[in-house]
CSV table of C-alpha atoms in Angstrom, one decimal:
chain,number,residue,atom,x,y,z
Y,1,MET,CA,0.0,-0.1,0.2
Y,2,GLU,CA,1.0,3.6,-0.5
Y,3,PHE,CA,-1.2,6.0,1.8
Y,4,GLU,CA,-0.2,9.2,-0.5
Y,5,ALA,CA,-0.8,7.9,-3.8
Y,6,PHE,CA,-4.3,6.1,-2.9
Y,7,ARG,CA,-2.9,3.0,-3.6
Y,8,LEU,CA,-4.9,0.8,-0.9
Y,9,VAL,CA,-3.8,-2.6,-2.6
Y,10,ASP,CA,-1.0,-4.4,-3.6
Y,11,GLN,CA,-1.4,-7.6,-5.5
Y,12,LEU,CA,-4.3,-10.2,-6.4
Y,13,GLU,CA,-4.3,-13.3,-4.8
Y,14,GLN,CA,-7.4,-14.5,-6.2
Y,15,LEU,CA,-10.2,-14.0,-8.5
Y,16,THR,CA,-13.5,-15.9,-10.1
Y,17,LEU,CA,-15.7,-13.8,-12.2
Y,18,ASP,CA,-18.9,-16.4,-11.6
Y,19,PRO,CA,-19.4,-16.2,-8.9
Y,20,GLY,CA,-17.8,-12.3,-8.8
Y,21,ARG,CA,-15.3,-12.9,-6.1
Y,22,ILE,CA,-12.0,-11.3,-5.5
Y,23,ALA,CA,-8.8,-11.2,-2.9
Y,24,MET,CA,-6.1,-8.8,-3.0
Y,25,ARG,CA,-3.4,-8.6,-0.5
Y,26,GLY,CA,-2.1,-5.3,1.1
Y,27,THR,CA,0.5,-4.7,3.3
Y,28,VAL,CA,0.0,-1.4,5.5
Y,29,PRO,CA,3.2,1.1,5.0
Y,30,GLU,CA,5.9,0.9,8.3
Y,31,ARG,CA,5.9,5.1,7.5
Y,32,SER,CA,3.8,7.4,6.0
Y,33,THR,CA,3.0,10.8,7.0
Y,34,ILE,CA,-0.8,9.8,7.5
Y,35,LEU,CA,0.4,7.0,10.1
Y,36,ASP,CA,2.4,10.3,11.6
Y,37,ALA,CA,-1.2,12.2,12.2
Y,38,HIS,CA,-3.2,9.3,12.4
Y,39,PHE,CA,-2.2,8.9,15.4
Y,40,PRO,CA,0.8,10.6,17.2
Y,41,GLY,CA,2.4,7.3,19.2
Y,42,HIS,CA,-0.4,5.3,18.3
Y,43,PRO,CA,-0.5,4.9,14.3
Y,44,ILE,CA,-2.9,3.0,13.0
Y,45,MET,CA,-4.4,2.8,9.3
Y,46,PRO,CA,-7.4,5.2,9.1
Y,47,GLY,CA,-10.8,3.6,8.7
Y,48,VAL,CA,-11.9,5.7,5.8
Y,49,LEU,CA,-8.7,4.2,4.0
Y,50,MET,CA,-10.1,0.8,5.3
Y,51,ILE,CA,-13.2,1.6,3.6
Y,52,GLU,CA,-11.2,2.8,0.4
Y,53,ALA,CA,-9.4,-0.3,0.2
Y,54,MET,CA,-12.5,-2.7,-0.1
Y,55,ALA,CA,-13.8,-0.2,-2.5
Y,56,GLN,CA,-10.6,-0.5,-4.5
Y,57,THR,CA,-10.9,-4.4,-4.4
Y,58,SER,CA,-14.3,-4.4,-5.4
Y,59,GLY,CA,-13.5,-1.8,-8.0
Y,60,TYR,CA,-11.1,-4.2,-9.6
Y,61,LEU,CA,-13.4,-7.1,-9.1
Y,62,LEU,CA,-16.1,-5.1,-11.3
Y,63,LEU,CA,-13.4,-4.1,-13.9
Y,64,ALA,CA,-12.6,-7.8,-14.4
Y,65,ILE,CA,-16.0,-8.6,-14.7
Y,66,ASN,CA,-16.7,-5.7,-17.4
Y,67,ARG,CA,-13.2,-6.1,-19.0
Y,68,ALA,CA,-12.0,-2.6,-18.3
Y,69,ARG,CA,-15.2,-1.5,-20.1
Y,70,ARG,CA,-17.0,0.5,-17.7
Y,71,MET,CA,-15.6,2.5,-14.8
Y,72,PRO,CA,-17.3,1.6,-11.1
Y,73,PHE,CA,-17.5,5.1,-8.8
Y,74,LEU,CA,-18.3,4.5,-5.4
Y,75,ALA,CA,-22.0,5.9,-4.2
Y,76,GLU,CA,-22.7,4.4,-1.1
Y,77,VAL,CA,-21.3,2.7,2.1
Y,78,LYS,CA,-23.8,0.9,4.3
Y,79,GLU,CA,-23.0,-1.3,7.6
Y,80,ALA,CA,-19.7,-0.5,7.4
Y,81,LYS,CA,-18.0,-2.1,10.8
Y,82,LEU,CA,-14.2,-1.5,11.7
Y,83,ARG,CA,-13.4,-4.0,14.1
Y,84,ALA,CA,-9.9,-4.0,14.9
Y,85,PHE,CA,-6.8,-1.3,14.9
Y,86,ILE,CA,-4.5,-2.2,12.2
Y,87,PRO,CA,-0.8,-0.9,12.8
Y,88,PRO,CA,2.1,-0.2,10.4
Y,89,GLY,CA,3.3,-3.2,8.7
Y,90,ALA,CA,0.0,-5.5,9.2
Y,91,VAL,CA,-0.4,-8.0,5.9
Y,92,LEU,CA,-4.1,-7.5,4.9
Y,93,SER,CA,-6.1,-9.6,2.7
Y,94,ILE,CA,-9.0,-7.7,1.2
Y,95,GLU,CA,-11.7,-9.7,-0.2
Y,96,ALA,CA,-15.1,-8.6,-2.1
Y,97,ASP,CA,-18.2,-10.6,-3.5
Y,98,LEU,CA,-20.5,-9.0,-6.3
Y,99,GLU,CA,-23.9,-9.0,-4.8
Y,100,HIS,CA,-25.7,-7.5,-7.7
Y,101,GLU,CA,-24.7,-6.4,-10.9
Y,102,GLY,CA,-27.7,-4.1,-12.1
Y,103,SER,CA,-28.4,-1.8,-15.1
Y,104,GLY,CA,-25.6,1.1,-14.4
Y,105,TYR,CA,-24.6,0.0,-10.9
Y,106,ALA,CA,-23.4,-2.7,-8.8
Y,107,VAL,CA,-23.4,-3.7,-5.2
Y,108,THR,CA,-20.7,-5.7,-3.5
Y,109,HIS,CA,-19.7,-6.9,0.0
Y,110,GLY,CA,-16.1,-6.4,1.1
Y,111,ARG,CA,-14.2,-7.2,4.1
Y,112,ILE,CA,-10.7,-7.3,5.2
Y,113,LEU,CA,-8.9,-10.1,7.1
Y,114,ARG,CA,-5.7,-10.1,9.1
Y,115,ASP,CA,-4.2,-13.2,10.0
Y,116,GLY,CA,-7.4,-15.0,9.3
Y,117,LYS,CA,-9.8,-12.5,11.5
Y,118,ARG,CA,-12.1,-10.3,10.0
Y,119,VAL,CA,-11.1,-6.9,11.2
Y,120,ALA,CA,-13.5,-4.5,8.5
Y,121,GLU,CA,-16.5,-5.1,6.3
Y,122,ALA,CA,-18.9,-3.1,4.2
Y,123,GLU,CA,-21.5,-3.3,1.9
Y,124,LEU,CA,-20.7,-1.0,-0.9
Y,125,ARG,CA,-22.5,0.3,-4.1
Y,126,PHE,CA,-21.3,1.8,-7.2
Y,127,ARG,CA,-22.3,3.5,-10.4
Y,128,THR,CA,-21.0,1.9,-13.6
Y,129,VAL,CA,-20.4,4.0,-16.1
Y,130,PRO,CA,-18.5,4.1,-19.6
Y,131,PHE,CA,-15.1,5.5,-19.0
Y,132,PRO,CA,-15.5,9.6,-19.0
Y,133,SER,CA,-12.1,9.9,-20.5
Y,134,PRO,CA,-9.6,7.5,-22.9
Y,135,GLU,CA,-6.7,8.8,-20.1
Y,136,LEU,CA,-8.7,7.2,-17.1
Y,137,GLN,CA,-9.4,4.2,-19.1
Y,138,ALA,CA,-5.8,4.0,-20.1
Y,139,ARG,CA,-4.4,4.7,-16.5
Y,140,THR,CA,-7.0,2.3,-15.2
Y,141,ARG,CA,-5.8,-0.5,-17.4
Y,142,ALA,CA,-2.3,0.0,-16.6
Y,143,ALA,CA,-3.3,-0.1,-12.7
Y,144,MET,CA,-5.1,-3.5,-13.1
Y,145,LEU,CA,-2.1,-4.6,-14.7
Y,146,GLY,CA,0.1,-3.4,-12.1
Y,147,VAL,CA,-2.0,-5.4,-9.2
Y,148,GLY,CA,-1.8,-8.6,-11.4
Y,149,ILE,CA,-5.3,-8.6,-13.1
Y,150,PRO,CA,-5.1,-8.7,-16.9
Y,151,PRO,CA,-8.1,-6.2,-18.2
Y,152,GLY,CA,-9.4,-8.7,-20.2
Y,153,ALA,CA,-9.1,-11.2,-17.5
Y,154,SER,CA,-11.2,-14.4,-18.0
Y,155,GLU,CA,-11.1,-17.2,-15.5
G,1,MET,CA,-49.9,-5.3,-11.4
G,2,ALA,CA,-51.6,-3.9,-8.7
G,3,GLU,CA,-49.6,-6.4,-6.4
G,4,THR,CA,-46.2,-5.1,-8.4
G,5,VAL,CA,-47.8,-1.1,-7.5
G,6,ASP,CA,-48.3,-1.8,-4.2
G,7,ALA,CA,-44.7,-3.6,-3.6
G,8,ILE,CA,-42.9,-1.1,-5.7
G,9,ALA,CA,-44.3,2.1,-3.5
G,10,GLU,CA,-43.5,-0.2,-0.4
G,11,ILE,CA,-39.9,0.0,-1.5
G,12,ILE,CA,-39.9,3.5,-2.2
G,13,ALA,CA,-41.6,4.5,1.2
G,14,SER,CA,-38.6,2.3,3.1
G,15,THR,CA,-36.0,3.5,1.0
G,16,CYS,CA,-36.8,7.4,1.3
G,17,ASN,CA,-38.7,7.3,4.4
G,18,MET,CA,-41.8,8.4,3.0
G,19,ASP,CA,-45.3,8.4,4.0
G,20,ARG,CA,-46.9,5.1,2.1
G,21,ALA,CA,-50.0,7.0,1.9
G,22,THR,CA,-48.5,9.7,-0.2
G,23,ILE,CA,-47.3,7.3,-3.0
G,24,SER,CA,-50.0,6.2,-5.8
G,25,ALA,CA,-50.2,4.5,-9.0
G,26,GLU,CA,-50.2,7.8,-10.5
G,27,SER,CA,-47.1,8.8,-8.7
G,28,HIS,CA,-44.2,10.0,-10.9
G,29,ILE,CA,-41.1,8.8,-8.9
G,30,ILE,CA,-38.8,11.7,-9.6
G,31,ASP,CA,-41.3,14.6,-10.6
G,32,ASP,CA,-43.8,13.9,-7.7
G,33,LEU,CA,-42.1,12.1,-5.0
G,34,GLY,CA,-38.5,13.8,-5.3
G,35,VAL,CA,-36.2,10.9,-5.3
G,36,ASP,CA,-33.2,11.5,-6.3
G,37,SER,CA,-30.6,9.4,-8.5
G,38,LEU,CA,-28.5,8.0,-5.4
G,39,ASP,CA,-32.0,6.8,-3.6
G,40,PHE,CA,-33.0,5.3,-7.2
G,41,LEU,CA,-30.0,3.4,-7.1
G,42,ASP,CA,-31.0,1.9,-3.8
G,43,ILE,CA,-34.8,1.6,-5.4
G,44,ALA,CA,-33.5,-0.4,-8.5
G,45,PHE,CA,-31.5,-2.8,-6.1
G,46,ALA,CA,-34.4,-3.4,-3.8
G,47,ILE,CA,-36.7,-4.0,-7.0
G,48,ASP,CA,-34.2,-6.2,-8.8
G,49,LYS,CA,-33.6,-8.2,-5.7
G,50,ARG,CA,-37.6,-8.4,-4.9
G,51,PHE,CA,-38.4,-9.5,-8.4
G,52,GLY,CA,-35.3,-11.5,-9.5
G,53,ILE,CA,-34.6,-9.3,-12.4
G,54,LYS,CA,-32.4,-6.7,-13.8
G,55,MET,CA,-34.6,-3.5,-14.8
G,56,PRO,CA,-32.8,-2.2,-17.9
G,57,VAL,CA,-32.7,1.8,-16.6
G,58,GLU,CA,-29.8,2.6,-18.9
G,59,SER,CA,-31.5,1.8,-21.6
G,60,TRP,CA,-34.7,3.6,-20.7
G,61,MET,CA,-32.8,6.8,-20.0
G,62,GLU,CA,-31.3,6.6,-23.2
G,63,ASP,CA,-34.5,6.6,-24.9
G,64,VAL,CA,-35.4,9.2,-22.7
G,65,ASN,CA,-32.8,11.5,-23.5
G,66,ALA,CA,-32.9,10.7,-27.3
G,67,GLY,CA,-36.5,11.8,-27.5
G,68,ARG,CA,-37.9,7.9,-28.0
G,69,ALA,CA,-39.9,7.8,-24.9
G,70,SER,CA,-41.5,9.8,-22.0
G,71,SER,CA,-39.7,9.5,-18.5
G,72,ASP,CA,-43.6,9.2,-17.5
G,73,ASP,CA,-43.2,5.7,-19.4
G,74,PHE,CA,-40.9,4.5,-16.9
G,75,PHE,CA,-41.1,6.8,-13.8
G,76,ILE,CA,-45.0,6.5,-13.2
G,77,LEU,CA,-45.5,4.1,-10.9
G,78,HIS,CA,-48.0,1.9,-12.9
G,79,ASN,CA,-46.2,2.1,-15.9
G,80,LEU,CA,-43.2,1.2,-13.9
G,81,ALA,CA,-45.0,-1.9,-12.7
G,82,ALA,CA,-46.3,-2.7,-15.7
G,83,ARG,CA,-42.5,-3.1,-17.1
G,84,ILE,CA,-41.4,-5.1,-14.2
G,85,ASP,CA,-44.5,-7.5,-14.6
G,86,ALA,CA,-43.1,-8.2,-18.2
G,87,LEU,CA,-39.7,-8.4,-17.1
G,88,VAL,CA,-40.7,-11.1,-14.7
G,89,ALA,CA,-43.0,-12.8,-17.2
G,90,ALA,CA,-40.1,-13.0,-20.0
G,91,LYS,CA,-37.5,-14.0,-17.5
G,92,THR,CA,-40.4,-16.8,-16.4
G,93,ALA,CA,-40.7,-17.8,-20.1
G,94,ALA,CA,-37.4,-18.2,-20.8
């Protein structure tokens, strides 16, 4: 993970398209200006970044399913639970299941596990729209490759 | 279709925290009830789940934006209910 670059996942661990399910690995950085401030003397991963990690993981799942043709934008976070502190250096498994793919939207269930124990979960809802710019699509495809997901991924 | 209208009205009332009595078969979901796009996302999800369908909302909106249809055709409750019933029937027949 690189908090300052808003990169909250590192590498694909597992992906199935039907049913839609993904697991990604992310290691919390040992040092970050964000951790310096959150909190001094007690650094922990901010809850909003835990939610963002689940959103990015869900986003990669949706991109893999639609073959990077439509961009998911986070629209709603429901029933978010942040169950434990996550310290610097923690290795996390960030998972998401596709609950429903509708017309122009999708719903996922995300969760974060540390040492097999669930530390966070949320239901996430996305708008899925045609890419608003070629640059975003190109950068998104590059980001997918960077975490180990071919943009045209099939199982 | 009356049952479908009732089901949609219940979904709208609970999703948007509205009084069920203010919603009728003639209500326009956007113009009369003031449902915004984010609430409609929740309503669409609840309808899709309740009826086991995928409402083609994007193609409906394309038709409205292109002038091929009126928003009344999709967003007045009894018209939406008729479309949902047709989608359910098509799914059952498939």
